[in-house]
Amino acid sequence: METPSGEISLQYIETLLLKFPFLEKINLSVSYKSTELKILSHQLKALTLNFQDDTMIKKISIETPNLVSYKHAGQELQPSFSLNSMKLES
């Protein structure tokens, strides 16, 4: 599932994960003015974040115990980053 074009809020992402609790793969193009990104999901297995040039993220928190694949691309950020996944391999 890919996000629609336009600005995506933190609330949209949280709502998406609540409405689709069995979602296993997300590709997000992160281009919004929020300074925080939270992703909480027990079923998510693959996450790709593509940070756009105008991203203002300062804090990323990912709580996904079944995540086995994480990728990021785009602008290099130096946010506070927390990733909690027992199945993710280095």
mmCIF file with all atom_site columns, C-alpha atoms in Angstrom, residues 47-84:
data_model
loop_
_atom_site.group_PDB
_atom_site.id
_atom_site.type_symbol
_atom_site.label_atom_id
_atom_site.label_alt_id
_atom_site.label_comp_id
_atom_site.label_asym_id
_atom_site.label_entity_id
_atom_site.label_seq_id
_atom_site.pdbx_PDB_ins_code
_atom_site.Cartn_x
_atom_site.Cartn_y
_atom_site.Cartn_z
_atom_site.occupancy
_atom_site.B_iso_or_equiv
_atom_site.pdbx_formal_charge
_atom_site.auth_seq_id
_atom_site.auth_comp_id
_atom_site.auth_asym_id
_atom_site.auth_atom_id
_atom_site.pdbx_PDB_model_num
ATOM 1  C CA . LEU A 1 47 ? 8.601  -0.635 6.192  1.00 0.00 ? 47 LEU A CA 1
ATOM 2  C CA . THR A 1 48 ? 10.180 1.742  3.686  1.00 0.00 ? 48 THR A CA 1
ATOM 3  C CA . LEU A 1 49 ? 10.542 5.450  4.485  1.00 0.00 ? 49 LEU A CA 1
ATOM 4  C CA . ASN A 1 50 ? 11.552 7.880  1.738  1.00 0.00 ? 50 ASN A CA 1
ATOM 5  C CA . PHE A 1 51 ? 12.408 11.263 3.255  1.00 0.00 ? 51 PHE A CA 1
ATOM 6  C CA . GLN A 1 52 ? 11.732 14.211 0.938  1.00 0.00 ? 52 GLN A CA 1
ATOM 7  C CA . ASP A 1 53 ? 13.814 17.412 0.942  1.00 0.00 ? 53 ASP A CA 1
ATOM 8  C CA . ASP A 1 54 ? 11.232 19.396 2.931  1.00 0.00 ? 54 ASP A CA 1
ATOM 9  C CA . THR A 1 55 ? 10.903 16.858 5.753  1.00 0.00 ? 55 THR A CA 1
ATOM 10 C CA . MET A 1 56 ? 11.294 18.393 9.215  1.00 0.00 ? 56 MET A CA 1
ATOM 11 C CA . ILE A 1 57 ? 11.316 15.161 11.255 1.00 0.00 ? 57 ILE A CA 1
ATOM 12 C CA . LYS A 1 58 ? 13.212 15.413 14.558 1.00 0.00 ? 58 LYS A CA 1
ATOM 13 C CA . LYS A 1 59 ? 11.984 12.231 16.257 1.00 0.00 ? 59 LYS A CA 1
ATOM 14 C CA . ILE A 1 60 ? 11.153 8.801  14.803 1.00 0.00 ? 60 ILE A CA 1
ATOM 15 C CA . SER A 1 61 ? 9.660  6.038  16.926 1.00 0.00 ? 61 SER A CA 1
ATOM 16 C CA . ILE A 1 62 ? 8.940  2.624  15.399 1.00 0.00 ? 62 ILE A CA 1
ATOM 17 C CA . GLU A 1 63 ? 7.353  -0.106 17.545 1.00 0.00 ? 63 GLU A CA 1
ATOM 18 C CA . THR A 1 64 ? 6.889  -3.118 15.268 1.00 0.00 ? 64 THR A CA 1
ATOM 19 C CA . PRO A 1 65 ? 7.743  -6.442 16.910 1.00 0.00 ? 65 PRO A CA 1
ATOM 20 C CA . ASN A 1 66 ? 7.299  -8.452 13.675 1.00 0.00 ? 66 ASN A CA 1
ATOM 21 C CA . LEU A 1 67 ? 9.236  -6.127 11.357 1.00 0.00 ? 67 LEU A CA 1
ATOM 22 C CA . VAL A 1 68 ? 11.756 -8.071 9.256  1.00 0.00 ? 68 VAL A CA 1
ATOM 23 C CA . SER A 1 69 ? 12.618 -5.396 6.664  1.00 0.00 ? 69 SER A CA 1
ATOM 24 C CA . TYR A 1 70 ? 13.341 -1.679 7.173  1.00 0.00 ? 70 TYR A CA 1
ATOM 25 C CA . LYS A 1 71 ? 14.665 0.629  4.456  1.00 0.00 ? 71 LYS A CA 1
ATOM 26 C CA . HIS A 1 72 ? 15.041 4.384  4.205  1.00 0.00 ? 72 HIS A CA 1
ATOM 27 C CA . ALA A 1 73 ? 15.969 6.600  1.304  1.00 0.00 ? 73 ALA A CA 1
ATOM 28 C CA . GLY A 1 74 ? 16.079 10.248 0.353  1.00 0.00 ? 74 GLY A CA 1
ATOM 29 C CA . GLN A 1 75 ? 17.274 13.111 2.501  1.00 0.00 ? 75 GLN A CA 1
ATOM 30 C CA . GLU A 1 76 ? 19.713 12.170 5.244  1.00 0.00 ? 76 GLU A CA 1
ATOM 31 C CA . LEU A 1 77 ? 18.257 13.119 8.610  1.00 0.00 ? 77 LEU A CA 1
ATOM 32 C CA . GLN A 1 78 ? 19.766 13.115 12.081 1.00 0.00 ? 78 GLN A CA 1
ATOM 33 C CA . PRO A 1 79 ? 16.616 12.607 14.141 1.00 0.00 ? 79 PRO A CA 1
ATOM 34 C CA . SER A 1 80 ? 16.217 10.894 17.457 1.00 0.00 ? 80 SER A CA 1
ATOM 35 C CA . PHE A 1 81 ? 15.542 7.366  16.217 1.00 0.00 ? 81 PHE A CA 1
ATOM 36 C CA . SER A 1 82 ? 13.979 4.485  18.146 1.00 0.00 ? 82 SER A CA 1
ATOM 37 C CA . LEU A 1 83 ? 13.326 1.112  16.504 1.00 0.00 ? 83 LEU A CA 1
ATOM 38 C CA . ASN A 1 84 ? 11.862 -1.739 18.533 1.00 0.00 ? 84 ASN A CA 1
#
